[in-house]
Each structure stands twice: as structure tokens, then as C-alpha cells.
Short mmCIF file of C-alpha atoms in Angstrom, two decimals:
data_model
loop_
_atom_site.label_atom_id
_atom_site.label_comp_id
_atom_site.label_asym_id
_atom_site.label_seq_id
_atom_site.Cartn_x
_atom_site.Cartn_y
_atom_site.Cartn_z
CA MET A 1 81.80 48.54 143.70
CA PHE A 2 83.13 45.04 143.25
CA SER A 3 80.83 43.42 145.73
CA LEU A 4 78.07 45.05 143.71
CA ILE A 5 79.29 43.57 140.43
CA LYS A 6 79.96 40.19 142.27
CA GLU A 7 76.33 40.26 143.53
CA MET A 8 75.21 41.12 139.84
CA MET A 9 77.08 38.01 138.69
CA SER A 10 75.39 35.68 140.86
CA TYR A 11 71.95 36.28 138.84
CA SER A 12 72.01 34.34 135.68
CA PHE A 13 69.74 36.26 133.94
CA LEU A 14 71.95 39.44 134.44
CA VAL A 15 74.92 37.36 133.01
CA ARG A 16 72.83 36.55 129.96
CA ALA A 17 71.64 40.03 129.49
CA VAL A 18 75.31 41.41 129.62
CA LEU A 19 76.31 38.57 127.07
CA VAL A 20 73.83 39.71 124.83
CA GLY A 21 74.11 43.53 125.36
CA LEU A 22 77.87 43.82 125.12
CA PRO A 23 78.38 42.52 121.69
CA VAL A 24 75.20 44.14 120.60
CA SER A 25 76.17 47.48 121.85
CA LEU A 26 79.54 47.31 120.11
CA CYS A 27 78.01 46.31 116.76
CA ALA A 28 75.46 49.03 116.94
CA ALA A 29 78.16 51.89 117.73
CA LEU A 30 80.41 50.68 114.92
CA LEU A 31 77.57 50.68 112.45
CA GLY A 32 76.03 53.94 113.88
CA VAL A 33 79.00 55.98 112.65
CA SER A 34 78.27 55.19 108.92
CA LEU A 35 74.67 55.44 109.64
CA VAL A 36 74.65 58.89 111.36
CA LEU A 37 77.07 60.15 108.55
CA LYS A 38 75.00 58.82 105.79
CA ARG A 39 71.85 60.78 107.30
CA TYR A 40 70.35 57.29 107.86
CA SER A 41 70.00 57.88 111.64
CA MET A 42 66.29 57.09 111.76
CA MET A 43 66.84 53.62 110.08
CA GLY A 44 67.61 51.80 113.44
CA ASP A 45 64.34 53.48 114.76
CA GLY A 46 62.20 52.43 111.77
CA LEU A 47 63.76 48.86 111.89
CA SER A 48 62.94 48.53 115.46
CA HIS A 49 59.35 49.28 115.02
CA VAL A 50 59.08 46.66 112.32
CA GLY A 51 60.81 44.31 114.96
CA PHE A 52 58.08 45.35 117.33
CA GLY A 53 55.39 44.26 114.74
CA THR A 54 57.14 40.94 114.26
CA LEU A 55 57.21 40.19 117.87
CA ALA A 56 53.59 40.63 118.14
CA VAL A 57 53.15 38.25 115.14
CA ALA A 58 55.60 35.66 116.59
CA THR A 59 53.70 35.65 119.91
CA ALA A 60 50.33 35.38 118.17
CA LEU A 61 51.73 32.34 116.24
CA ASN A 62 53.51 31.00 119.33
CA VAL A 63 56.96 30.65 117.69
CA THR A 64 60.44 31.84 118.71
CA PRO A 65 60.55 35.84 118.30
CA LEU A 66 63.99 35.85 116.41
CA TYR A 67 62.97 33.40 113.83
CA VAL A 68 60.39 35.71 112.73
CA SER A 69 62.10 39.11 113.24
CA ILE A 70 65.32 38.61 111.66
CA PRO A 71 64.19 37.67 108.23
CA VAL A 72 61.44 40.44 108.32
CA VAL A 73 63.40 43.14 109.64
CA LEU A 74 66.17 42.00 106.94
CA LEU A 75 63.76 42.17 104.28
CA THR A 76 62.53 45.57 105.55
CA ALA A 77 66.04 47.04 105.39
CA PHE A 78 66.58 45.75 102.07
CA LEU A 79 63.30 47.49 100.90
CA LEU A 80 64.15 50.79 102.62
CA LEU A 81 67.40 51.23 100.83
CA ARG A 82 65.97 50.40 97.40
CA ILE A 83 63.14 53.02 97.99
CA SER A 84 65.37 55.63 98.88
CA GLU A 85 67.98 54.85 96.07
CA SER A 86 65.14 54.77 93.58
CA GLY A 87 64.32 58.36 94.90
CA LYS A 88 60.68 57.81 94.54
CA ILE A 89 60.02 58.46 98.16
CA LYS A 90 62.66 60.28 100.30
CA GLY A 91 64.44 58.12 102.89
CA ASP A 92 63.28 59.74 105.94
CA ALA A 93 59.70 59.61 104.88
CA ALA A 94 59.93 55.93 103.78
CA ILE A 95 61.17 55.04 107.23
CA ALA A 96 58.33 56.98 108.90
CA LEU A 97 55.76 55.12 106.68
CA ILE A 98 57.17 51.88 107.48
CA SER A 99 57.74 52.22 111.11
CA THR A 100 54.36 53.77 111.99
CA GLY A 101 52.73 51.21 109.67
CA SER A 102 54.22 48.25 111.43
CA LEU A 103 53.74 49.72 114.96
CA ALA A 104 50.02 49.81 113.94
CA ILE A 105 50.03 46.41 112.85
CA GLY A 106 51.83 45.11 115.65
CA VAL A 107 49.35 46.84 118.37
CA VAL A 108 46.25 45.46 116.44
CA ILE A 109 47.67 42.14 116.64
CA ILE A 110 48.27 42.22 120.31
CA SER A 111 44.97 43.52 121.20
CA MET A 112 43.27 40.73 119.05
CA THR A 113 45.47 37.96 120.92
CA THR A 114 46.90 38.55 124.22
CA GLY A 115 45.42 42.12 124.89
CA MET A 116 47.54 45.00 126.11
CA ASN A 117 49.51 43.56 129.15
CA THR A 118 53.10 43.81 130.56
CA ASP A 119 54.43 42.10 127.50
CA VAL A 120 53.67 45.08 125.51
CA CYS A 121 55.31 47.12 127.81
CA ASN A 122 58.37 44.86 127.79
CA TYR A 123 58.53 45.06 123.87
CA MET A 124 58.46 48.74 123.95
CA PHE A 125 60.91 49.57 126.62
CA GLY A 126 62.74 46.30 127.15
CA SER A 127 63.20 43.79 129.61
CA ILE A 128 66.14 42.45 131.30
CA LEU A 129 64.56 39.12 131.91
CA ALA A 130 63.90 38.45 128.14
CA MET A 131 67.04 36.87 127.30
CA SER A 132 67.26 33.03 127.20
CA ARG A 133 70.06 30.68 126.78
CA ASN A 134 69.24 30.20 123.28
CA ASP A 135 69.24 33.86 122.54
CA VAL A 136 72.62 34.32 124.13
CA ARG A 137 73.96 31.53 121.74
CA LEU A 138 72.57 33.26 118.85
CA SER A 139 73.44 36.83 119.82
CA LEU A 140 76.95 35.81 120.12
CA ALA A 141 77.18 34.07 116.81
CA LEU A 142 75.49 36.91 114.76
CA ALA A 143 77.41 39.52 116.78
CA ALA A 144 80.76 37.72 115.53
CA VAL A 145 79.53 37.63 112.03
CA VAL A 146 78.71 41.37 112.09
CA LEU A 147 82.00 42.18 113.80
CA LEU A 148 83.96 40.03 111.17
CA LEU A 149 82.23 41.70 108.29
CA PHE A 150 82.65 45.22 109.38
CA ALA A 151 86.24 44.64 109.87
CA LEU A 152 86.59 42.97 106.38
CA PHE A 153 84.56 45.77 104.70
CA TYR A 154 85.79 48.83 106.85
CA ASN A 155 87.70 50.53 104.07
CA ARG A 156 84.85 49.76 101.85
CA ILE A 157 82.52 51.23 104.31
CA PHE A 158 84.49 54.30 104.63
CA ALA A 159 84.46 54.77 100.93
CA VAL A 160 80.88 54.59 100.35
CA THR A 161 79.99 56.59 103.44
CA PHE A 162 82.25 59.45 102.50
CA ASP A 163 81.52 59.65 98.96
CA GLU A 164 78.99 57.21 97.37
CA ASN A 165 79.10 58.72 93.91
CA PHE A 166 82.83 58.64 93.86
CA ALA A 167 83.00 54.92 94.89
CA ARG A 168 80.11 54.03 92.31
CA ALA A 169 81.93 55.97 89.47
CA THR A 170 85.34 54.38 90.18
CA GLY A 171 84.11 50.85 90.07
CA ALA A 172 83.22 50.10 93.66
CA ARG A 173 80.11 48.15 94.18
CA ALA A 174 78.41 50.63 96.25
CA SER A 175 74.96 49.05 96.26
CA LEU A 176 76.44 45.92 97.80
CA TYR A 177 78.27 47.67 100.35
CA ASN A 178 75.19 49.85 101.40
CA MET A 179 73.13 46.62 101.57
CA ILE A 180 75.84 44.96 103.75
CA ILE A 181 75.61 48.01 106.13
CA ALA A 182 71.85 47.83 106.21
CA LEU A 183 71.74 44.08 106.95
CA LEU A 184 74.35 44.21 109.73
CA THR A 185 72.10 46.99 111.05
CA ALA A 186 68.99 44.72 110.81
CA VAL A 187 70.46 42.00 112.61
CA THR A 188 72.07 44.17 115.44
CA ILE A 189 68.77 45.87 116.01
CA VAL A 190 66.66 42.74 116.23
CA LEU A 191 69.21 41.28 118.79
CA GLY A 192 69.16 44.09 121.12
CA MET A 193 65.57 45.03 120.71
CA ARG A 194 63.88 42.84 123.29
CA MET A 195 66.46 44.05 126.04
CA MET A 196 66.71 47.67 125.14
CA GLY A 197 63.04 47.97 123.99
CA ALA A 198 61.98 48.72 120.38
CA LEU A 199 61.51 52.62 121.19
CA LEU A 200 64.99 52.89 122.71
CA ILE A 201 67.26 50.35 120.68
CA SER A 202 68.20 53.11 117.91
CA SER A 203 69.87 55.16 120.42
CA LEU A 204 72.69 52.67 120.60
CA THR A 205 73.35 53.23 116.96
CA ILE A 206 73.18 57.15 117.19
CA PHE A 207 74.33 58.36 120.62
CA PRO A 208 77.86 56.74 120.60
CA ALA A 209 78.71 57.98 117.16
CA LEU A 210 77.54 61.42 117.60
CA THR A 211 79.44 61.53 121.12
CA ALA A 212 82.59 60.33 119.42
CA MET A 213 82.36 63.03 116.46
CA ARG A 214 82.17 65.83 119.33
CA VAL A 215 86.12 65.21 119.96
CA PHE A 216 87.56 63.00 117.25
CA LYS A 217 88.02 63.85 113.78
CA ARG A 218 89.08 61.01 111.76
CA PHE A 219 86.71 58.06 110.64
CA SER A 220 89.11 55.46 112.10
CA THR A 221 89.42 57.07 115.63
CA VAL A 222 85.47 58.19 115.73
CA THR A 223 84.81 54.32 115.08
CA ILE A 224 87.04 53.31 117.63
CA CYS A 225 86.00 55.89 120.19
CA SER A 226 82.26 55.20 119.51
CA ALA A 227 82.72 51.40 120.16
CA VAL A 228 84.56 52.00 123.59
CA ILE A 229 81.73 54.85 124.55
CA SER A 230 79.05 52.24 123.71
CA VAL A 231 80.47 49.38 125.61
CA VAL A 232 81.21 51.51 128.64
CA CYS A 233 77.71 53.18 128.66
CA PHE A 234 76.27 49.68 128.41
CA LEU A 235 77.75 48.32 131.32
CA ALA A 236 77.42 51.49 133.42
CA GLY A 237 73.63 51.47 132.56
CA VAL A 238 73.31 47.96 133.74
CA ILE A 239 75.17 48.37 136.93
CA ALA A 240 73.10 51.77 137.58
CA SER A 241 69.70 49.80 136.67
CA PHE A 242 70.86 47.16 139.25
CA ARG A 243 71.58 49.39 141.80
CA TYR A 244 68.87 51.93 141.45
CA ASP A 245 66.19 49.47 140.54
CA THR A 246 65.48 51.40 137.01
CA PRO A 247 64.70 49.83 133.63
CA THR A 248 67.80 48.56 131.88
CA GLY A 249 67.07 49.96 128.53
CA ALA A 250 66.38 53.47 129.70
CA SER A 251 69.34 53.48 132.10
CA VAL A 252 71.76 52.67 129.22
CA VAL A 253 70.40 55.52 127.28
CA ILE A 254 70.81 57.93 130.18
CA MET A 255 74.38 56.83 130.48
CA ASN A 256 74.76 57.81 126.73
CA ILE A 257 73.21 61.10 127.26
CA ILE A 258 75.62 61.91 130.04
CA ALA A 259 78.72 60.65 127.77
CA PHE A 260 77.28 62.97 125.05
CA ALA A 261 77.10 66.01 127.60
CA VAL A 262 80.70 65.40 128.80
CA PHE A 263 82.22 64.96 125.29
CA TRP A 264 80.30 68.17 124.12
CA GLY A 265 81.83 69.87 127.28
CA ILE A 266 85.37 68.48 126.31
CA ARG A 267 84.92 70.11 122.95
CA LEU A 268 83.90 73.62 124.23
CA LEU A 269 86.67 73.68 126.61
CA PRO A 270 89.90 74.60 124.58
CA LYS A 271 87.60 77.14 122.60
CA ARG A 272 86.69 79.07 125.69
CA ARG A 273 90.21 79.58 126.87
CA GLY A 274 91.00 80.82 123.43
CA THR A 275 94.76 80.36 123.01
CA VAL A 276 95.84 77.43 124.72
CA ALA A 277 97.92 74.72 122.80
CA ALA A 278 98.44 74.98 119.05
CA SER A 279 96.71 78.35 118.81
CA SER A 280 97.60 78.69 115.18
CA ILE A 281 95.89 75.59 114.31
CA ALA A 282 93.14 76.23 116.43
CA SER A 283 92.41 79.69 115.00
CA SER A 284 92.63 78.53 111.41
CA VAL A 285 90.34 75.67 112.35
CA ALA A 286 87.84 77.83 113.93
CA SER A 287 87.77 80.06 111.07
CA THR A 288 87.39 77.49 108.44
CA ASN A 289 85.21 75.43 110.42
CA ALA A 290 82.93 78.23 111.69
CA SER A 291 80.05 77.23 109.24
CA THR A 292 80.45 73.33 109.91
CA THR A 293 80.27 73.79 113.77
CA GLY A 294 77.46 76.10 113.32
CA GLY A 295 75.80 73.31 111.37
CA GLU A 296 76.62 70.74 113.83
CA SER A 297 75.59 72.14 117.08
CA LYS A 298 72.13 72.41 115.90
CA MET B 1 90.00 54.16 68.49
CA PRO B 2 88.97 57.35 70.59
CA LEU B 3 88.84 56.70 74.32
CA ILE B 4 85.24 58.05 74.52
CA THR B 5 82.65 58.32 71.75
CA VAL B 6 79.35 59.71 72.20
CA ARG B 7 76.91 59.26 69.32
CA ASP B 8 73.47 61.20 68.92
CA ALA B 9 73.12 60.60 72.75
CA SER B 10 70.70 62.27 75.08
CA PHE B 11 70.37 62.05 78.80
CA ALA B 12 67.21 62.47 80.99
CA TYR B 13 66.71 63.67 84.49
CA ASP B 14 63.39 62.66 86.15
CA GLY B 15 61.87 61.74 82.88
CA LYS B 16 62.74 65.33 81.60
CA ILE B 17 65.46 65.40 78.79
CA ALA B 18 68.24 67.39 80.33
CA VAL B 19 70.53 67.41 77.36
CA SER B 20 70.31 66.06 73.81
CA GLY B 21 72.02 65.86 70.49
CA LEU B 22 75.47 64.99 71.78
CA ASN B 23 78.07 63.91 69.08
CA PHE B 24 81.56 64.18 70.27
CA GLU B 25 84.98 62.13 70.72
CA VAL B 26 87.57 62.34 73.18
CA ASN B 27 90.98 60.99 72.44
CA SER B 28 93.79 59.79 74.97
CA GLY B 29 95.61 62.65 76.26
CA ASP B 30 92.98 65.25 75.45
CA TYR B 31 91.83 68.06 77.64
CA LEU B 32 88.22 68.69 77.12
CA CYS B 33 86.41 71.65 78.79
CA VAL B 34 82.60 71.25 79.05
CA VAL B 35 80.83 74.70 79.38
CA GLY B 36 77.38 76.00 79.64
CA GLU B 37 75.15 77.98 82.06
CA ASN B 38 73.56 76.41 85.21
CA GLY B 39 70.98 73.54 84.19
CA SER B 40 72.44 73.19 80.95
CA GLY B 41 72.84 69.52 81.18
CA LYS B 42 76.56 69.56 82.10
CA SER B 43 76.49 67.72 85.28
CA THR B 44 74.04 65.16 83.85
CA LEU B 45 76.41 64.44 80.91
CA LEU B 46 79.24 63.91 83.33
CA ARG B 47 77.09 61.25 85.24
CA GLY B 48 76.55 59.70 81.80
CA LEU B 49 80.20 59.47 81.14
CA LEU B 50 80.77 58.20 84.56
CA ARG B 51 78.06 55.58 83.77
CA LEU B 52 76.20 56.47 86.78
CA LYS B 53 73.26 57.34 84.40
CA ALA B 54 72.34 55.42 81.06
CA PRO B 55 71.72 57.56 77.92
CA LEU B 56 68.16 57.84 77.17
CA GLU B 57 69.04 57.29 73.46
CA GLY B 58 72.10 57.18 71.47
CA ARG B 59 75.31 55.59 72.62
CA VAL B 60 78.35 56.31 74.74
CA LEU B 61 81.24 54.09 73.77
CA PHE B 62 84.61 53.64 75.78
CA GLY B 63 87.44 52.74 73.68
CA ASP B 64 91.05 51.47 74.18
CA GLY B 65 89.82 48.98 76.76
CA LEU B 66 88.96 51.63 79.38
CA ARG B 67 87.52 50.00 82.42
CA ALA B 68 85.14 51.62 85.18
CA ASN B 69 87.89 51.28 87.56
CA GLU B 70 90.22 53.33 85.61
CA ILE B 71 88.31 56.64 86.00
CA GLY B 72 89.12 59.16 88.37
CA TYR B 73 86.36 61.49 89.52
CA LEU B 74 86.28 64.93 91.09
CA PRO B 75 82.70 65.57 92.36
CA GLN B 76 81.12 68.59 93.46
CA GLN B 77 81.21 68.69 97.28
CA SER B 78 78.19 67.21 99.02
CA ALA B 79 76.81 68.56 102.29
CA ILE B 80 77.44 65.23 103.98
CA GLN B 81 81.37 65.77 103.44
CA ARG B 82 81.26 69.40 105.10
CA ASP B 83 80.84 67.65 108.67
CA PHE B 84 82.46 64.43 107.90
CA PRO B 85 85.31 63.17 110.41
CA ALA B 86 87.80 61.93 107.81
CA GLY B 87 91.52 62.31 107.84
CA VAL B 88 93.04 63.55 104.59
CA GLN B 89 95.01 60.33 104.19
CA GLU B 90 91.97 58.27 104.84
CA VAL B 91 90.17 60.33 102.07
CA VAL B 92 93.09 59.91 99.51
CA LEU B 93 93.48 56.27 100.39
CA SER B 94 89.83 55.61 99.48
CA GLY B 95 90.40 56.40 95.74
CA ARG B 96 92.25 53.08 95.69
CA MET B 97 89.01 51.29 96.67
CA GLY B 98 87.84 50.75 93.21
CA ARG B 99 91.06 49.35 91.92
CA SER B 100 90.96 45.64 91.19
CA ARG B 101 91.78 43.92 94.22
CA GLY B 102 89.69 40.85 94.36
CA LEU B 103 88.48 40.12 97.82
CA LEU B 104 91.29 42.07 99.43
CA PRO B 105 89.87 43.71 102.48
CA PHE B 106 92.72 46.19 103.24
CA TYR B 107 94.94 48.47 101.51
CA THR B 108 98.27 47.13 100.26
CA SER B 109 101.52 49.02 100.53
CA ALA B 110 101.30 49.52 96.65
CA ASP B 111 97.98 51.42 97.65
CA LYS B 112 99.74 53.52 100.38
CA ALA B 113 102.63 54.40 97.98
CA SER B 114 100.45 55.72 95.44
CA ALA B 115 98.38 57.70 98.02
CA GLU B 116 101.67 59.26 99.40
CA MET B 117 102.88 59.90 95.84
CA ASN B 118 99.63 61.73 94.83
CA MET B 119 99.76 63.85 98.06
CA ARG B 120 103.28 64.73 97.42
CA ARG B 121 102.52 65.79 93.84
CA LEU B 122 99.75 68.19 94.83
CA GLY B 123 101.61 69.53 97.69
CA ILE B 124 99.53 68.20 100.58
CA LEU B 125 101.62 65.55 102.14
CA ASP B 126 102.15 67.79 105.12
CA LEU B 127 98.36 67.85 105.78
CA ARG B 128 98.07 64.01 105.77
CA ASN B 129 97.00 63.71 109.41
CA ARG B 130 94.75 66.86 109.45
CA CYS B 131 91.07 66.55 109.41
CA TYR B 132 89.64 66.95 105.96
CA ARG B 133 86.65 69.28 106.95
CA GLU B 134 89.05 71.80 108.63
CA LEU B 135 91.04 72.51 105.57
CA SER B 136 90.36 75.45 103.21
CA GLY B 137 88.48 75.09 100.22
CA GLY B 138 91.49 74.89 97.99
CA GLN B 139 93.24 72.47 100.05
CA GLN B 140 90.11 70.31 100.15
CA GLN B 141 90.11 70.43 96.29
CA ARG B 142 93.58 69.11 96.20
CA VAL B 143 92.71 66.50 98.67
CA LEU B 144 89.84 65.30 96.31
CA LEU B 145 92.08 65.45 93.44
CA ALA B 146 94.52 63.40 94.87
CA ARG B 147 92.01 60.91 95.65
CA ALA B 148 90.74 61.03 92.00
CA LEU B 149 94.49 60.46 90.80
CA CYS B 150 94.66 57.66 93.17
CA ALA B 151 91.77 55.98 91.31
CA THR B 152 93.05 56.60 87.69
CA GLY B 153 96.09 56.52 85.38
CA ARG B 154 94.07 57.34 82.26
CA LEU B 155 90.85 59.51 82.53
CA LEU B 156 90.07 62.16 85.05
CA LEU B 157 86.62 63.77 85.20
CA LEU B 158 86.15 67.10 87.07
CA ASP B 159 83.00 68.56 88.11
CA GLU B 160 83.04 72.35 88.95
CA PRO B 161 86.46 71.85 90.38
CA VAL B 162 86.96 75.53 91.06
CA ALA B 163 83.57 76.58 92.11
CA GLY B 164 83.87 78.85 95.41
CA LEU B 165 87.40 79.25 95.23
CA ASP B 166 89.18 82.46 95.15
CA PRO B 167 91.10 83.74 91.86
CA VAL B 168 94.51 82.82 92.94
CA VAL B 169 93.72 79.44 94.41
CA ARG B 170 91.60 79.10 91.10
CA GLN B 171 94.56 79.58 88.78
CA GLU B 172 96.79 77.31 90.98
CA LEU B 173 94.32 74.28 90.60
CA TYR B 174 94.20 75.04 86.74
CA ARG B 175 97.87 74.69 86.60
CA GLU B 176 97.76 71.65 88.64
CA ILE B 177 95.25 70.23 86.23
CA GLU B 178 97.18 71.22 83.38
CA LYS B 179 100.49 69.58 84.58
CA ILE B 180 98.41 66.30 85.14
CA ASN B 181 97.28 66.43 81.50
CA HIS B 182 100.49 67.44 79.98
CA GLU B 183 103.04 65.68 82.02
CA ASP B 184 101.20 62.41 82.86
CA GLY B 185 99.28 62.09 79.67
CA ILE B 186 96.00 61.67 81.67
CA THR B 187 93.01 62.48 79.54
CA VAL B 188 90.98 65.40 81.43
CA ILE B 189 87.27 66.20 80.94
CA MET B 190 86.23 69.16 83.07
CA VAL B 191 82.76 70.59 83.63
CA SER B 192 82.90 74.27 84.56
CA HIS B 193 81.08 77.68 84.32
CA ASP B 194 84.07 79.60 84.46
CA VAL B 195 84.63 79.54 80.75
CA SER B 196 87.39 82.10 80.23
CA GLY B 197 89.57 80.39 82.96
CA ALA B 198 88.68 76.90 81.76
CA ALA B 199 89.05 77.56 78.11
CA ALA B 200 92.57 79.01 78.40
CA TYR B 201 93.76 75.59 79.52
CA ALA B 202 91.64 73.19 77.52
CA ASP B 203 92.42 71.75 73.97
CA TYR B 204 88.94 71.43 73.20
CA VAL B 205 85.54 72.91 74.26
CA LEU B 206 82.07 71.42 74.26
CA HIS B 207 79.46 73.93 74.85
CA LEU B 208 76.03 72.86 75.98
CA HIS B 209 72.68 74.52 76.38
CA ASN B 210 70.32 71.55 76.65
CA ARG B 211 71.82 70.54 73.43
CA GLN B 212 75.12 70.60 71.86
CA ILE B 213 75.95 74.05 70.69
CA PHE B 214 79.65 73.90 69.91
CA PHE B 215 82.25 71.26 69.82
CA GLY B 216 85.90 71.85 68.61
CA ALA B 217 89.04 73.11 69.23
CA ALA B 218 89.37 75.73 72.12
CA LYS B 219 90.99 78.43 69.79
CA ASP B 220 88.23 78.03 67.23
CA TYR B 221 85.79 78.31 70.12
CA ALA B 222 86.69 81.92 70.95
CA ALA B 223 86.54 82.80 67.08
CA SER B 224 83.02 81.31 66.93
CA ALA B 225 79.65 83.21 67.38
CA GLU B 226 78.75 81.10 70.62
CA GLY B 227 81.98 81.53 72.04
CA ALA B 228 82.41 85.10 71.54
CA GLU B 229 79.11 85.82 73.21
CA PHE B 230 79.74 83.37 75.95
CA LEU B 231 83.37 84.66 76.56
CA SER B 232 82.60 88.31 76.38
CA GLU B 233 83.24 89.77 79.87
CA PRO B 234 80.54 92.21 80.73
CA LYS B 235 77.69 89.92 79.81
CA ARG B 236 79.62 87.03 81.42
CA GLN B 237 80.00 88.88 84.68
CA LYS B 238 76.33 89.98 84.74
CA ARG B 239 75.38 86.31 84.33
CA GLN B 240 77.61 85.36 86.99
CA GLU B 241 76.29 87.91 89.44
CA SER B 242 72.79 86.80 88.73
CA GLU B 243 73.94 83.11 89.46
CA VAL B 244 75.37 84.10 92.69
CA HIS B 245 72.03 85.87 93.55
CA ASN B 246 70.11 82.87 92.66
CA VAL B 247 72.29 80.59 94.95
#
């Protein structure tokens, strides 16, 4: 195991990939908890498709992809929130519109310029080779900003996630905090997109949060657990992809699927045995929670 | 000056007028119950009072220097909250978020003390480490009430606080709200379609049916034609049954 890791560390592209991937998966997991609970799970997916479109444009114009992607995806996140807050188009429909629209634009631009080649495949499913030294610097800096803002706004993010109307009615600036969540998500998605792939990056926001929610019951513990799961799955995915020569992005997602299954199993265990520890709590929990668990397991 | 003055106000929802012709005042320390059938504009009015919705015409004035971050609010439960992983203490503390705190990112010890005091007052201190979604309906309402009390010292707005609770728990909650009104002098505005229960505790009643039908003291309401009809048990029960069927 250690020799394997040592061998991996001798490849500078792998070190760069880990340096970008770790902070990105950490940020994605933290924000994911709020996104999933606010029923914005598909937001990351929509934004990554927009990111695909901007990658195509950036390649056509021959400029550094991140310089085009970050502002455009930030703007999209802003628009998505505005559209769904105004209520004219429902949130999920707005995301579907924007994501398929930008995917189409991206494909047309690619076919007009470079043609459909391996680059396109890399955009879609990610490439471990894509990270330059410059990307690492930018990723680490932006990830630090995301982490700092998340820590500073943690209590506010909980308040607007749990009950936006209450937060708004009692004088909290809910729209501002929503905007911060969306913008942080946009930055995270763009950073992780080229390694994980436009089609796969949103799994980093959704999987760890849902996995953590199988077992933990408080926002604080769910958030922490989600961050840990995400980082562990990322590392495991990179190692597996190196060992078995599989695509990195997909391998990371596979690890997340395994973690999800394991956590689901952990949750089912005490129930099947019926009357293990704290049976009184468990039974009252089971009765009051019958409807919610039913809804969740769907 | 009254705490809230509503003058010739109307509120619209999706371009349709939901409730109009509103004229009433709420003074500090009052207990006002807003009644009416489903879809009569009660919740829309509440959103207006919370300043989540601007009046289409007329005016809603806040007196006595009442600021937005001095309002406590007990909303109807949303679907999101039913599977939300949140601890009781986390929820109650979040009531302190709107308090003027400048750029302070974390809760102070004063915030925590306020949360603890309100949890103790509502008898949920021993639930502080439990998961919110695993509590019974009555316990959940107490948690949300504690959160609302953390947010206010002056005005409490309650949206259908007893909906879906059994009669015993319902009475307990009414008594709790009455205590908050009497002992702490907090102004209470409650929206409810449990007329008989709510009107028994309130000082004033505002009856809506897409417009203002009655506003006055609770005892005058029972004597009025509108109140007598709305309060009369057989009709009332029939109506509630049909509401249950509609749900």
C-alpha cells in the first residue's frame, strides 16, 4: 500500500491532481449538505454543464479555461437563484433549461472548431492530466476562500437552509446568504470540473451529503461527516484509478457509491435487530419517523 | 401609537387579490386571533405583516420603533423540515440569527443563554440533543416556538400553530402561548382555523373571508352574526370534516 502511494507521489501530475482534488471535494461536500437539503441537488449538475460550454468557448478563443468559466458559471448561479426565487420558472426546470442549452452550445462550438476529439471526452468525463501548476495555485487559493466563507457563514447557512422564510421574516439577509451558497458552489464546480468531468462533478456535492444523512442526525455532524467521507472517497478513488488504470473521476464516484451503500447498511442494522440499545428511544423514533424514513428511502 | 396599524390594505397573490379592505390596529400586549376558512387570505396577511409581501394598496405601519429583527415567527411546517437533520438546540439557536450582531459569525454566550432559557420555559430542555425530525408534532411546535421566542421580545406571529395536533397537546400549546402573552407582555398575532379554541384565549378577533368581515373584541365576536355562525359547532365540524377530506 505504502509503496503504491510512494510510487504515485513520484508522478508530478498525480500530486497536482490530489492538490486540486482534495480541497475541491472538501468544499463540494460542505456546500452539498445545504444544496441537497434546499432541494437544489441538480444545481451542481446544471452549473457543470454550463462549465462545459465555457470550456468549449475558451478552447475556441484559445484562452485559459478558468478565466472564462469562473465568471460565466458565477453569473449562471446568480441567474438560477434569481429565476427560482421569482417563481416564474421552477428551480428544477430552470436548471434543466440552462444545462441542456449550454451543453448544446458547447457541442456546436467544439464541432465548428476542433471537432469531436479526445478533448471532448476529457471535458465530459474528466482527466487527471488536465491540471497545470497554475490550476493548483488558483484552486488552493479559491478553496481557502470557500472554506473560510463557509466557516464564517456556517450558522447563517444553517438558518437559511432550515427555514428560509423564518430567517427572512426575522431580519436575516436570506437572499445574500443564498447567493453566497450559490457562488461558492459555482467556484467549487468549475475548479473540480476538468478533473472529475462535467458529467460527474455534481456527484461530489450530492453523494457525501446523502451518505452522511443516512447515519447522522444533526446539521453539524452531517456536515463534518460529509466532509470526511468526501475526502476519503476522493483519495480512495485516485488510488484505485492508479492501481486498476480506470478513469479518475468515475473511480471517485464509484467510491462514493460504495460509501453510500455502507452507510445505508449501518442505518438498517439496529432496526433489523429490533431491541438492541436504547430500545425505548428507537421505538419512539421509529413510530414518529415512519413517514419520514419512508419518504427518504425512495 | 399602536404597534401595527393596517389602513385600507389589500394583498395579492400571483396577481390575484387574496384579501382586501383590511383596517385594524394591534397594540402592544394584545392577543389577536385571525380566523377564516382555508384560502380566505389569512396566511397572505401574515406574510404581509412579516414584510415578506408588500401590500398591493393601502398601508401597513409599524409603530413603537418595531424593527424586523424584533419579530418572532412560528411558520407552518414545510416539507423540507420533515427530513432535515437538525438538532433541537441548533434549531432554537438559529432564532438568534436575525438579532443585530453586525459581522459576528458565531453565537455568543448571550445567544446560548437565551436559547437555554426559552427551551427551559417550554419544557424542552431535556430534548436539546435530540434530532428535530424525530420529535412528536407537539414537541416540534414547542421547538419552533422556542426559536420564535429567541428572535423576539415584543411580537410573535403564529401561523396555524395547532394544525395537526391532538386536542390535549393543542390545549397545552394554547396555554403556553397565553402565558407568553400575559406574563411576558409579548404581543401575539395568531392565524388559525380552530376558531373556538383560538377565540377562547384571544383578546381580539379578526375574521377574514377574502376581505375583512369582523374586527373587534373576542367577546363581541361570539355575539356577532358572523361569529355566531362561524363558531356554531355542527356547521363548524362539518366544515372541518370537508377540509380534512380536501387535504
